[in-house]
Every structure is written in structure tokens, then in C-alpha cells.
Short mmCIF file of C-alpha atoms in Angstrom, two decimals:
data_model
loop_
_atom_site.label_atom_id
_atom_site.label_comp_id
_atom_site.label_asym_id
_atom_site.label_seq_id
_atom_site.Cartn_x
_atom_site.Cartn_y
_atom_site.Cartn_z
CA MET D 1 91.80 107.91 138.33
CA LEU D 2 89.72 105.73 136.11
CA LYS D 3 91.64 102.83 134.74
CA PRO D 4 91.02 100.24 132.34
CA LYS D 5 90.46 96.78 134.00
CA MET D 6 88.53 93.41 133.35
CA GLY D 7 84.79 93.57 134.38
CA SER D 8 83.36 92.59 137.64
CA VAL D 9 82.27 89.27 138.46
CA MET D 10 78.75 90.62 138.59
CA ASP D 11 78.86 91.94 135.40
CA VAL D 12 79.97 88.48 134.05
CA LEU D 13 77.07 86.65 136.05
CA LEU D 14 74.51 89.14 134.79
CA LEU D 15 76.04 88.45 131.13
CA VAL D 16 75.19 84.74 131.58
CA VAL D 17 71.71 85.49 132.96
CA LEU D 18 70.88 87.72 129.79
CA VAL D 19 72.40 85.48 127.18
CA VAL D 20 70.89 82.30 128.46
CA GLY D 21 67.56 84.11 128.99
CA CYS D 22 67.55 84.63 125.35
CA GLY D 23 67.90 81.14 124.52
CA CYS D 24 70.78 82.07 122.02
CA LEU D 25 73.92 79.99 123.04
CA ASN D 26 72.30 77.00 121.25
CA ASN D 27 71.28 78.83 118.17
CA THR D 28 73.90 78.03 115.52
CA ASN D 29 71.90 78.63 112.51
CA ALA D 30 70.10 81.84 113.15
CA LEU D 31 69.19 83.83 110.03
CA ASP D 32 67.90 87.20 110.04
CA SER D 33 64.45 87.26 108.26
CA SER D 34 65.33 90.10 105.90
CA GLY D 35 67.22 87.28 103.98
CA GLY D 36 70.39 85.32 103.87
CA SER D 37 72.49 86.89 106.79
CA VAL D 38 73.18 86.10 110.35
CA SER D 39 71.84 88.69 112.59
CA ILE D 40 73.60 89.42 115.90
CA LEU D 41 70.15 89.79 117.40
CA GLU D 42 69.81 86.21 117.23
CA PHE D 43 73.05 85.54 119.22
CA GLY D 44 71.74 87.46 122.20
CA ALA D 45 72.69 91.15 121.31
CA ILE D 46 71.02 93.81 123.31
CA PRO D 47 70.20 97.12 121.42
CA SER D 48 69.68 100.48 123.29
CA ASN D 49 71.33 99.38 126.41
CA SER D 50 74.85 100.77 127.46
CA SER D 51 75.22 98.80 130.79
CA ASN D 52 78.34 96.65 131.05
CA ALA D 53 76.25 93.40 130.94
CA ALA D 54 74.74 94.49 127.61
CA CYS D 55 78.11 95.56 126.23
CA TRP D 56 79.65 92.02 127.11
CA ALA D 57 76.46 90.31 125.70
CA ASN D 58 76.94 92.39 122.24
CA SER D 59 80.57 91.55 122.11
CA LEU D 60 79.86 87.78 122.73
CA ALA D 61 77.06 87.91 120.16
CA LEU D 62 79.09 89.54 117.56
CA MET D 63 82.16 87.17 118.14
CA LYS D 64 79.98 84.05 118.03
CA ALA D 65 77.98 84.98 114.94
CA ILE D 66 81.37 85.75 112.99
CA HIS D 67 82.81 82.36 113.96
CA ASN D 68 79.33 80.61 113.24
CA VAL D 69 79.43 81.70 109.57
CA SER D 70 83.06 80.98 109.06
CA ASP D 71 82.66 77.46 110.41
CA SER D 72 79.55 76.62 108.39
CA SER D 73 79.17 74.97 105.19
CA SER D 74 79.53 76.73 101.85
CA SER D 75 75.64 76.50 101.41
CA SER D 76 75.20 78.67 104.68
CA PRO D 77 75.18 82.36 104.92
CA SER D 78 78.61 84.10 105.02
CA THR D 79 77.32 87.59 106.19
CA VAL D 80 76.81 88.71 109.71
CA LEU D 81 74.45 91.60 110.23
CA ILE D 82 74.38 94.48 112.40
CA PRO D 83 70.84 95.48 111.63
CA GLN D 84 69.63 99.05 110.54
CA GLY D 85 67.65 101.02 113.14
CA PHE D 86 69.54 99.64 116.23
CA ASP D 87 72.42 100.84 118.35
CA PHE D 88 74.76 98.38 119.96
CA SER D 89 77.17 99.14 122.75
CA SER D 90 79.79 96.81 123.17
CA PHE D 91 83.28 95.99 124.82
CA PRO D 92 86.08 94.82 122.51
CA ILE D 93 85.26 92.03 119.62
CA GLN D 94 88.21 89.76 119.23
CA VAL D 95 88.22 87.66 116.10
CA SER D 96 91.04 85.30 114.85
CA ASN D 97 91.58 82.61 112.46
CA VAL D 98 88.34 83.09 110.31
CA SER D 99 87.92 83.16 106.61
CA GLY D 100 85.42 84.08 104.04
CA VAL D 101 83.25 86.33 106.15
CA THR D 102 81.24 89.56 105.54
CA LEU D 103 80.43 91.76 108.48
CA ARG D 104 77.59 94.21 107.31
CA ILE D 105 77.10 97.16 109.71
CA ASP D 106 74.01 98.94 108.80
CA GLY D 107 73.12 99.84 112.38
CA HIS D 108 75.54 101.65 114.76
CA LEU D 109 78.01 99.91 116.69
CA LEU D 110 79.07 101.92 119.81
CA ALA D 111 82.44 101.37 121.90
CA SER D 112 81.45 101.43 125.51
CA LYS D 113 82.18 104.54 127.35
CA ASN D 114 83.10 102.65 130.57
CA ILE D 115 86.74 103.07 130.54
CA SER D 116 87.36 101.52 134.08
CA ALA D 117 85.82 98.12 132.91
CA TRP D 118 87.83 98.14 129.59
CA PRO D 119 89.89 95.00 129.08
CA LEU D 120 93.45 94.55 128.94
CA ASP D 121 95.78 92.32 127.04
CA LYS D 122 98.77 90.43 128.60
CA ASN D 123 100.85 93.55 128.21
CA LYS D 124 98.30 95.59 130.08
CA ARG D 125 97.38 97.55 127.09
CA CYS D 126 93.72 98.31 126.26
CA ILE D 127 92.50 95.68 123.65
CA ASP D 128 91.56 97.43 120.32
CA PHE D 129 87.71 97.74 119.86
CA MET D 130 87.47 95.47 116.68
CA LEU D 131 90.62 93.41 116.62
CA PHE D 132 91.16 91.01 113.78
CA THR D 133 93.99 88.65 113.90
CA ASN D 134 95.09 86.02 111.20
CA VAL D 135 91.76 86.60 109.06
CA SER D 136 91.51 86.22 105.19
CA ASP D 137 89.07 87.08 102.48
CA PHE D 138 87.28 89.39 105.24
CA VAL D 139 84.77 92.30 104.35
CA ILE D 140 83.40 94.92 106.44
CA THR D 141 80.80 96.76 104.56
CA GLY D 142 77.33 98.54 104.94
CA SER D 143 75.68 101.83 105.54
CA GLY D 144 76.16 102.32 109.36
CA ARG D 145 78.52 103.65 111.80
CA VAL D 146 81.10 102.52 114.18
CA ASP D 147 81.54 104.88 117.10
CA GLY D 148 84.52 104.87 119.39
CA GLN D 149 82.90 107.46 121.72
CA GLY D 150 86.31 108.78 122.35
CA TYR D 151 86.09 112.02 124.05
CA ASP D 152 86.56 110.61 127.59
CA TRP D 153 89.65 108.92 126.66
CA TRP D 154 90.98 111.98 125.05
CA TRP D 155 90.18 113.95 128.28
CA LEU D 156 91.94 111.39 130.54
CA THR D 157 95.02 111.53 127.91
CA ILE D 158 95.54 115.19 128.41
CA PHE D 159 94.52 115.62 132.11
CA THR D 160 95.76 112.36 133.67
CA VAL D 161 98.48 109.59 132.88
CA ILE D 162 96.63 107.47 130.29
CA HIS D 163 98.83 107.25 127.35
CA LYS D 164 99.48 104.11 125.28
CA GLU D 165 96.64 102.43 126.46
CA ARG D 166 94.04 103.87 124.48
CA PRO D 167 92.44 101.41 122.04
CA HIS D 168 92.29 101.78 118.13
CA LEU D 169 88.86 101.42 116.45
CA ILE D 170 89.53 98.68 114.16
CA SER D 171 92.65 96.74 113.68
CA PHE D 172 93.89 93.92 111.32
CA TYR D 173 96.91 92.05 112.22
CA THR D 174 98.80 89.47 110.05
CA SER D 175 95.94 88.90 107.66
CA THR D 176 95.15 88.71 103.91
CA ASN D 177 92.72 89.98 101.55
CA VAL D 178 90.70 92.47 103.53
CA ILE D 179 88.12 95.01 102.60
CA VAL D 180 86.55 98.00 104.50
CA GLU D 181 84.22 99.79 102.59
CA ASN D 182 81.14 102.30 102.90
CA VAL D 183 80.84 102.58 106.73
CA GLU D 184 81.39 105.72 108.96
CA LEU D 185 84.10 105.52 111.58
CA LYS D 186 83.78 108.11 114.10
CA ASN D 187 85.61 109.54 117.33
CA SER D 188 88.11 106.79 118.07
CA PRO D 189 89.89 106.86 121.14
CA SER D 190 93.03 106.55 118.97
CA PHE D 191 93.74 105.38 115.44
CA HIS D 192 90.24 104.65 113.43
CA LEU D 193 91.59 101.87 110.95
CA ARG D 194 95.17 100.20 111.45
CA THR D 195 96.78 97.39 109.86
CA HIS D 196 99.80 95.75 110.63
CA ASP D 197 101.32 93.12 108.43
CA LEU D 198 98.34 93.09 105.98
CA ILE D 199 99.03 91.50 102.55
CA GLY D 200 96.30 92.67 100.11
CA GLY D 201 93.88 95.41 101.20
CA ILE D 202 90.97 97.49 99.85
CA PHE D 203 89.65 100.41 101.95
CA ARG D 204 87.11 102.49 100.05
CA HIS D 205 84.08 104.83 100.28
CA ILE D 206 84.86 105.17 104.05
CA THR D 207 84.03 108.53 106.03
CA ILE D 208 86.06 109.20 109.18
CA ARG D 209 84.95 112.15 111.58
CA VAL D 210 86.34 113.38 114.64
CA ASP D 211 84.69 116.26 116.72
CA VAL D 212 87.62 118.69 115.92
CA ASP D 213 85.72 121.34 117.96
CA GLN D 214 85.76 119.09 121.15
CA GLN D 215 89.62 118.30 120.43
CA LYS D 216 90.55 121.93 119.99
CA GLN D 217 88.69 122.90 123.31
CA LEU D 218 90.43 120.16 125.20
CA TYR D 219 93.86 121.35 123.97
CA ARG D 220 93.01 124.82 125.08
CA ASP D 221 91.88 123.73 128.41
CA GLY D 222 94.94 121.61 128.80
CA GLY D 223 97.33 124.49 127.98
CA LEU D 224 98.67 122.44 124.78
CA MET D 225 97.41 124.64 122.14
CA GLN D 226 100.32 126.91 120.90
CA THR D 227 99.29 130.25 119.30
CA LEU D 228 101.35 132.53 117.14
CA GLN D 229 100.35 135.71 115.44
CA HIS D 230 101.16 136.28 111.90
CA PRO D 231 103.08 139.50 111.67
CA LEU D 232 101.55 140.64 108.42
CA THR D 233 98.00 139.68 108.52
CA LYS D 234 97.69 139.67 112.50
CA GLU D 235 95.77 136.30 112.24
CA THR D 236 95.98 134.12 115.23
CA ILE D 237 97.27 130.48 114.32
CA GLU D 238 96.51 127.47 116.60
CA ILE D 239 98.65 124.79 116.69
CA PRO D 240 98.36 121.64 118.96
CA THR D 241 101.75 120.61 120.37
CA PHE D 242 100.58 117.17 121.88
CA PRO D 243 98.75 114.56 119.58
CA LEU D 244 95.79 112.72 120.29
CA ASN D 245 96.61 110.26 117.70
CA THR D 246 93.01 110.07 116.07
CA ASP D 247 94.66 109.23 113.07
CA GLY D 248 92.26 108.13 110.01
CA ILE D 249 93.76 105.12 108.17
CA ASP D 250 97.16 103.69 109.10
CA PRO D 251 98.24 100.96 106.85
CA ALA D 252 101.18 98.68 107.29
CA GLY D 253 101.68 95.85 104.84
CA LYS D 254 101.61 95.51 100.97
CA ASP D 255 99.38 95.63 98.08
CA ILE D 256 96.95 98.13 99.66
CA HIS D 257 94.50 100.43 97.81
CA ILE D 258 92.79 103.13 99.37
CA TYR D 259 90.49 105.50 97.62
CA ASN D 260 87.36 107.66 97.78
CA CYS D 261 87.44 108.41 101.35
CA SER D 262 86.58 111.62 103.25
CA ILE D 263 88.53 112.18 106.49
CA GLU D 264 88.21 115.02 109.23
CA ASN D 265 90.25 114.15 112.12
CA PHE D 266 92.90 116.80 113.36
CA ASP D 267 95.64 114.16 112.86
CA ASP D 268 97.38 112.29 110.26
CA ALA D 269 94.70 111.38 107.59
CA ILE D 270 96.29 108.41 106.05
CA ALA D 271 99.76 107.42 107.50
CA VAL D 272 101.52 104.61 106.02
CA LYS D 273 103.61 102.90 108.81
CA PRO D 274 106.77 100.97 108.41
CA SER D 275 107.09 97.27 108.27
CA HIS D 276 110.35 95.32 108.61
CA ARG D 277 112.16 92.00 108.13
CA GLY D 278 110.29 90.24 111.14
CA ASP D 279 107.00 90.69 109.20
CA LEU D 280 105.31 88.63 106.55
CA SER D 281 105.35 91.78 104.30
CA GLN D 282 109.02 92.50 104.95
CA CYS D 283 108.34 96.27 103.93
CA SER D 284 105.35 98.46 103.81
CA GLN D 285 105.13 98.84 99.84
CA ASN D 286 102.99 98.74 96.74
CA MET D 287 100.18 101.14 97.90
CA LEU D 288 97.92 103.51 96.01
CA ILE D 289 95.88 106.13 97.97
CA GLU D 290 93.67 107.98 95.87
CA ASN D 291 90.63 110.51 95.26
CA CYS D 292 90.22 111.33 98.82
CA THR D 293 89.27 114.63 100.52
CA VAL D 294 90.57 115.75 104.06
CA TYR D 295 89.48 118.36 106.38
CA PHE D 296 91.83 119.67 109.35
CA GLY D 297 94.22 116.83 108.79
CA VAL D 298 97.80 116.36 109.54
CA GLY D 299 98.97 115.02 106.18
CA MET D 300 98.77 112.45 103.57
CA THR D 301 101.72 110.67 105.62
CA ILE D 302 104.72 108.72 105.21
CA GLY D 303 105.79 107.39 108.93
CA SER D 304 106.75 108.21 111.35
CA VAL D 305 109.64 105.84 110.34
CA PRO D 306 112.33 105.23 113.22
CA PRO D 307 115.13 103.23 112.74
CA ASN D 308 114.91 99.48 113.81
CA LEU D 309 117.08 96.47 114.30
CA GLN D 310 115.05 94.66 111.84
CA TYR D 311 115.35 97.47 109.28
CA ASN D 312 112.27 99.55 108.97
CA CYS D 313 111.09 100.06 105.33
CA VAL D 314 108.39 102.04 103.25
CA ARG D 315 108.50 102.04 99.57
CA ASN D 316 106.62 102.33 96.53
CA ILE D 317 103.80 104.53 97.66
CA THR D 318 101.65 106.84 95.59
CA PHE D 319 99.25 109.47 96.85
CA ARG D 320 97.18 111.13 94.13
CA ASN D 321 94.08 113.12 93.37
CA ILE D 322 93.93 114.49 97.12
CA ASN D 323 92.07 117.43 98.24
CA SER D 324 93.14 118.94 101.37
CA HIS D 325 91.36 121.62 103.40
CA HIS D 326 92.73 123.69 106.27
CA PRO D 327 95.39 121.09 106.84
CA ILE D 328 98.11 121.31 109.47
CA LYS D 329 100.13 119.56 107.21
CA ALA D 330 99.17 118.24 103.61
CA ILE D 331 102.32 116.55 102.25
CA TYR D 332 104.02 114.92 105.11
CA ILE D 333 107.03 112.59 105.42
CA LYS D 334 108.57 112.04 108.71
CA THR D 335 111.44 110.16 110.39
CA ASN D 336 111.53 109.52 113.87
CA PRO D 337 114.42 109.50 116.70
CA GLY D 338 116.38 106.41 117.49
CA THR D 339 119.77 105.01 117.70
CA ASP D 340 119.47 101.50 117.06
CA GLY D 341 119.17 99.69 113.70
CA TYR D 342 118.45 101.66 110.22
CA GLY D 343 115.31 102.10 108.06
CA ILE D 344 114.50 103.50 104.59
CA ILE D 345 111.79 105.33 102.89
CA ASP D 346 112.17 105.17 99.16
CA ASN D 347 109.98 105.85 95.90
CA ILE D 348 107.25 108.15 97.04
CA VAL D 349 104.89 109.85 94.72
CA TYR D 350 102.64 112.78 95.39
CA GLU D 351 100.53 113.58 92.43
CA ASN D 352 97.60 115.95 91.49
CA ILE D 353 97.50 117.45 94.96
CA ASN D 354 95.35 120.54 95.82
CA ILE D 355 95.70 122.13 99.02
CA THR D 356 93.73 125.28 100.31
CA TYR D 357 94.30 127.52 103.26
CA PRO D 358 97.07 125.44 104.89
CA LEU D 359 97.18 126.30 108.86
CA TRP D 360 100.98 125.27 109.21
CA TRP D 361 103.36 123.60 106.50
CA SER D 362 101.84 122.71 103.08
CA ILE D 363 104.91 120.49 102.50
CA TYR D 364 107.06 118.96 105.25
CA ILE D 365 109.79 116.19 104.68
CA GLY D 366 111.97 115.72 107.64
CA PRO D 367 112.07 114.75 111.43
CA GLN D 368 108.78 114.43 113.56
CA GLN D 369 108.18 117.39 115.42
CA GLN D 370 105.50 116.20 118.07
CA LYS D 371 105.96 114.69 121.40
CA GLN D 372 104.01 111.73 121.67
CA PRO D 373 101.70 111.14 124.93
CA ASP D 374 104.04 108.50 126.03
CA GLY D 375 106.91 110.89 126.10
CA ARG D 376 108.66 109.71 122.87
CA GLY D 377 109.44 112.22 120.14
CA PRO D 378 111.42 115.29 119.71
CA GLY D 379 109.03 117.93 120.94
CA CYS D 380 110.03 120.51 118.37
CA MET D 381 106.66 121.42 117.07
CA LEU D 382 107.45 125.08 116.88
CA TYR D 383 110.73 124.66 114.85
CA PRO D 384 111.87 126.82 113.19
CA PHE D 385 110.28 129.66 115.40
CA GLY D 386 112.39 128.18 118.47
CA GLY D 387 114.45 125.41 119.62
CA GLU D 388 116.22 122.75 117.39
CA CYS D 389 114.81 119.78 115.72
CA PRO D 390 117.42 117.11 114.95
CA THR D 391 117.35 115.17 111.58
CA GLN D 392 117.72 111.39 111.65
CA PRO D 393 120.93 109.87 109.82
CA ARG D 394 119.74 106.32 110.33
CA VAL D 395 116.60 106.51 108.03
CA PRO D 396 117.43 108.13 104.70
CA ILE D 397 114.92 109.32 102.33
CA TYR D 398 115.27 108.45 98.44
CA ASN D 399 113.16 109.17 95.10
CA VAL D 400 110.46 111.48 96.31
CA THR D 401 108.27 113.07 93.42
CA LEU D 402 105.92 115.96 93.82
CA ARG D 403 104.09 116.26 90.53
CA ASN D 404 101.16 118.85 90.04
CA VAL D 405 101.00 120.28 93.50
CA ASP D 406 99.02 123.40 94.24
CA SER D 407 98.72 125.12 97.59
CA THR D 408 96.96 128.50 98.02
CA ASN D 409 96.35 131.00 100.81
CA GLY D 410 98.86 129.73 103.13
CA LEU D 411 100.02 131.44 106.39
CA LEU D 412 103.60 130.37 106.62
CA SER D 413 106.56 129.68 104.49
CA PRO D 414 106.13 127.29 101.45
CA GLY D 415 107.34 124.11 103.32
CA VAL D 416 110.19 122.42 105.37
CA LEU D 417 112.52 120.03 103.45
CA ARG D 418 115.22 118.79 105.92
CA CYS D 419 117.54 115.62 105.87
CA ASN D 420 120.57 114.69 107.76
CA ALA D 421 124.10 116.03 106.32
CA THR D 422 125.48 112.40 106.71
CA LYS D 423 122.64 111.11 104.59
CA PRO D 424 121.28 113.76 102.10
CA CYS D 425 117.92 113.27 100.51
CA THR D 426 118.65 112.37 96.83
CA GLY D 427 116.20 111.62 93.81
CA ILE D 428 113.72 114.46 95.12
CA VAL D 429 111.64 116.07 92.20
CA PHE D 430 109.53 119.02 92.17
CA ASP D 431 107.38 118.82 88.91
CA ASN D 432 104.90 121.84 88.35
CA VAL D 433 104.83 122.60 92.18
CA HIS D 434 103.17 125.77 93.11
CA VAL D 435 102.81 127.18 96.81
CA SER D 436 101.28 130.75 97.27
CA GLY D 437 100.42 132.72 100.40
CA ASP D 438 101.97 134.99 102.79
CA HIS D 439 105.25 133.11 103.16
CA TRP D 440 106.16 133.90 106.73
CA PRO D 441 108.73 133.81 108.18
CA ALA D 442 110.68 133.25 104.78
CA ASP D 443 109.70 133.59 101.20
CA ASN D 444 111.20 130.01 100.36
CA PHE D 445 111.41 126.77 101.54
CA ILE D 446 113.35 125.85 104.62
CA CYS D 447 115.57 123.55 103.07
CA GLU D 448 118.78 121.35 104.16
CA ASN D 449 120.68 118.52 102.66
CA MET D 450 118.44 117.69 99.89
CA ILE D 451 119.26 117.38 96.23
CA ILE D 452 116.19 118.48 94.32
CA GLU D 453 115.52 118.51 90.65
CA THR D 454 112.77 121.31 89.70
CA THR D 455 110.46 121.84 86.74
CA ASN D 456 107.85 124.67 86.42
CA THR D 457 108.08 125.03 90.37
CA SER D 458 107.60 128.30 92.16
CA PRO D 459 108.96 129.06 94.55
CA ARG D 460 112.06 126.93 93.64
CA PRO D 461 113.51 125.62 96.76
CA ALA D 462 116.60 127.24 97.59
CA CYS D 463 118.77 124.24 99.01
CA ASN D 464 122.64 124.76 98.30
CA ASN D 465 122.47 121.53 96.32
CA THR D 466 119.31 122.14 94.34
CA THR D 467 119.96 121.40 90.63
CA PRO D 468 118.75 123.73 87.97
CA ASP D 469 115.53 123.42 86.37
CA MET D 470 115.84 120.59 83.63
CA SER D 471 113.76 118.82 80.91
CA PRO D 472 111.69 115.93 81.98
CA GLN D 473 113.55 113.51 80.25
CA MET D 474 116.83 114.68 81.60
CA ALA D 475 115.26 114.51 84.97
CA ARG D 476 114.27 110.92 84.36
CA THR D 477 117.59 109.90 83.12
CA LYS D 478 119.28 111.25 86.35
CA ARG D 479 116.75 109.62 88.52
CA GLN D 480 117.43 106.22 87.03
CA ALA D 481 121.22 106.66 87.32
CA VAL D 482 120.69 107.44 91.19
CA ARG D 483 118.60 104.26 91.46
CA VAL D 484 121.00 102.36 89.83
CA ASP D 485 124.09 103.70 91.94
CA GLN D 486 122.01 103.08 95.20
CA LYS D 487 121.19 99.40 94.15
CA ILE D 488 125.01 98.87 93.73
CA GLN D 489 126.00 100.41 96.85
CA GLU D 490 123.29 98.24 98.62
#
């Protein structure tokens, strides 16, 4: 089996020959002739060459160029250029402790397909393709593409034993004031854009594409695509029961704005991950995700959120003006199993959401269903058609508002709304929510242990503790009372 490892000594020697031959190790002020930016070509980058030596050369060139402009005086260029018209294959790029840099990607940056030579960190995990740690005022922009060339990684994940080792495409750790805009991200081995403990982020005008047809065929070949036949329409529904985790954007941190993005990825489109007390951000909070279009996604998602000894937290998140076409799930809030520690999901808003032809659930609030590649997770993707799917008492869900949600042409029941009997979901509001379709296996939501206020909603969730329709003013008053009561209890 191919397994990621460090490159061979011969690769390193050949890299030195290539780079020194370019005379670029001594070039610390190389400027692109097109105007005030530092081109990676001037630092030894080798286009149109996917050999190990060229991949290491391109990794070194990009890292050296970024540090060069960060260390330069204020009068020097602050932009690193991957020039248009060139393809650069590369091994991972690791950048830390830089500030005030713009990386302009106008060409194509491709992750090496040589999995056996992929470097590992000290924990024997694959290093993310573009890994930024402790950076500030950092911008990624341009008209180009970052391509993870992830097919071989997906294949190995399904048919062999590579699980947690797959690299993410772009990651930011413990950073501040980051912008990613305009670029295309494609076929990541795992998540496309991930942040952990980011304070201040803008992600806009990003296109994320995964070859969905390739993934579907891999699922079929691996026996991991479950099929159900709708009893009314006789239509075959295909649902993957094993995730490849090619998420679109997974932010964790605070003060983040994501907008005007287009995502097709067969997994979570945008998934807000929890932060906890050990992080600078303390809680993943104060995020606005808006004006996005999703194809074949698994939700504008909260989570998953497992309990944590440092108290996992997601709060104050708004999704609005979202169009979701053929989603597996569209509105998605998920807890995760765990028996140590606690967490919370609080004050989540979904507003102006349009869902067409959902393939599975339009609205899902409850425990995560899929089993992860490393074996974690409940593995109850086919619930309620078979098996149990336990809810999570250690991560309560409070104050979720769905407003102006329209879902049409669904194949299944309107949705699943499930909380734990010891910690019912409270402060849940459905305001002008309409879900239409064939409604199989039930005409209404599958609903447990959830206190819901409804206004102009069809079908109206038939939970035992759903409150009658009430005026918006009455609903606001009651929600305020619930929040005050919760704060007193805390």
C-alpha cells in the first residue's frame, strides 16, 4: 500500500541542483516584470513539471517568496504572485509568523499526486497542502485555482486503510484578519478551506468544486452507496453512508463573514466547527454566511459538536440568502457522540433559504448520522428506516430560528428534529417555513423533545411540546424569557 512519507534523499539532492542552478537562493528582491509583485518564478519555481524534485522546488519557492515580502521594508512589494498561464505542482507549503502579505494566485497550484512522498508532521499525519499558522493581515486572492487532485486519496480512503491522514487544501491556525477571495478550490483530498482559532476572517467570491460523479462511482464500487426505492414515485434514492469529508469551508473562530460563494462538493458546504475554552476565540461565534449557492451539498451546517472537557461552543451564527439545489441535507445542525465534557449550540439563524429537489432531508437537527473514515460516529445514516440513532444529552441546542424557508419537490418527510429527553431543545422558532414534496415515510417532521414556536408554517411540526401558532410579538417575548432563564441557570 502507498503510504505518505518523507521524500527520498535523491529527491532532495535533485531539488538542490535545480534551485541552485536557477541562481534563486540569493535573489531576495526579485520582482515580477508585470509590476510590483514578487513572482515565485524568480525564486526557483518550476512550471509544468510534476516530478518530486519540481514539487519540492515549488514548495520552497513559494515559502521563500512569502517570507521575503513579509520581512521586507514597507516600501517593498507585499504581494507574491503565482503567474497566469502556468501550472505549478507542489508538496505542502507551510508558512508561520508572517504579516501583511498578499498571495495572488492567477495561475494553477496543484497538490502533488505522489501520496507515498507526502510529508508527515510529528504526529504522523499528512501536512495540509497550504498551512498557515500565526499569520495576520494575510490575503489570498486572484483569478486562478488551487487543485488538490484528490481522487487517489479518496480511492485509498475507501479501498484501503488511510483515514485521518488526508491533507486539507488550505488551513489557517491561530491567525487574525485573513481574507480569501475570488479563487477556485477544487478536489481537495479532505476539507477545502479550514480555520481553527481564527479571529477576523472574510471569505468571499470563492468557487469550490468536487468531481461529484467520480465520488459517486467510488461509493458504488466500494459498496458504500445505499439505495432506497421511494414507494410512491418508484424513484431510486442513492445516499452515501461513508463520508469522504470534502467539506467546502469549515470555519472555527469568531468574527467571520462568508459570502457570494458557489459550492458543489457532496459533503458539508459550510460547516461551522466548535471552539472551546483552550482557544483564543473561546467559542465559534459571530459569523455571517450569506448569498451562497450550493449544489449536491450536505448542508449549511453547525457541527458536528461533540462534548469536550474544555466546553465546546458554537453561538451567534446566521445563514441567510442561500440557494441549495439537490442537497443531501440543506439545513443541518448536528451533535456528536461523546461521554466526557459538555458543549452548547445557541442562537443559530437560518433566513431566506431556498431548497429545491432535496435528495434526503431538507431540515435536520439532531445527532450526526454518518460513521467517519476513522471509525468515529454512530453510523446510523439510514435512520429512521432502520436501527437506532442516539441523541446527545451533553450538547444542548437552544434558540434556533428558521425564517422564510421554502423547500420544494422533496422525496422524504419534511425533516428530522431530535433532541435528548434530558435536555430538550428550547427556543426553537419556525417562522414562514414551508416544506413540500412526497413526504415519505411520514407527512410530518420526525420530532422528539423539542419546544417549537410556529408562525405560518406547513407542515407544522407535530412534536408533543410544540406550542400553538403565535404572533411574532408573543414569540419574541417568550424567546427573551427563555434566554433570561437560561442565563440565570448558567
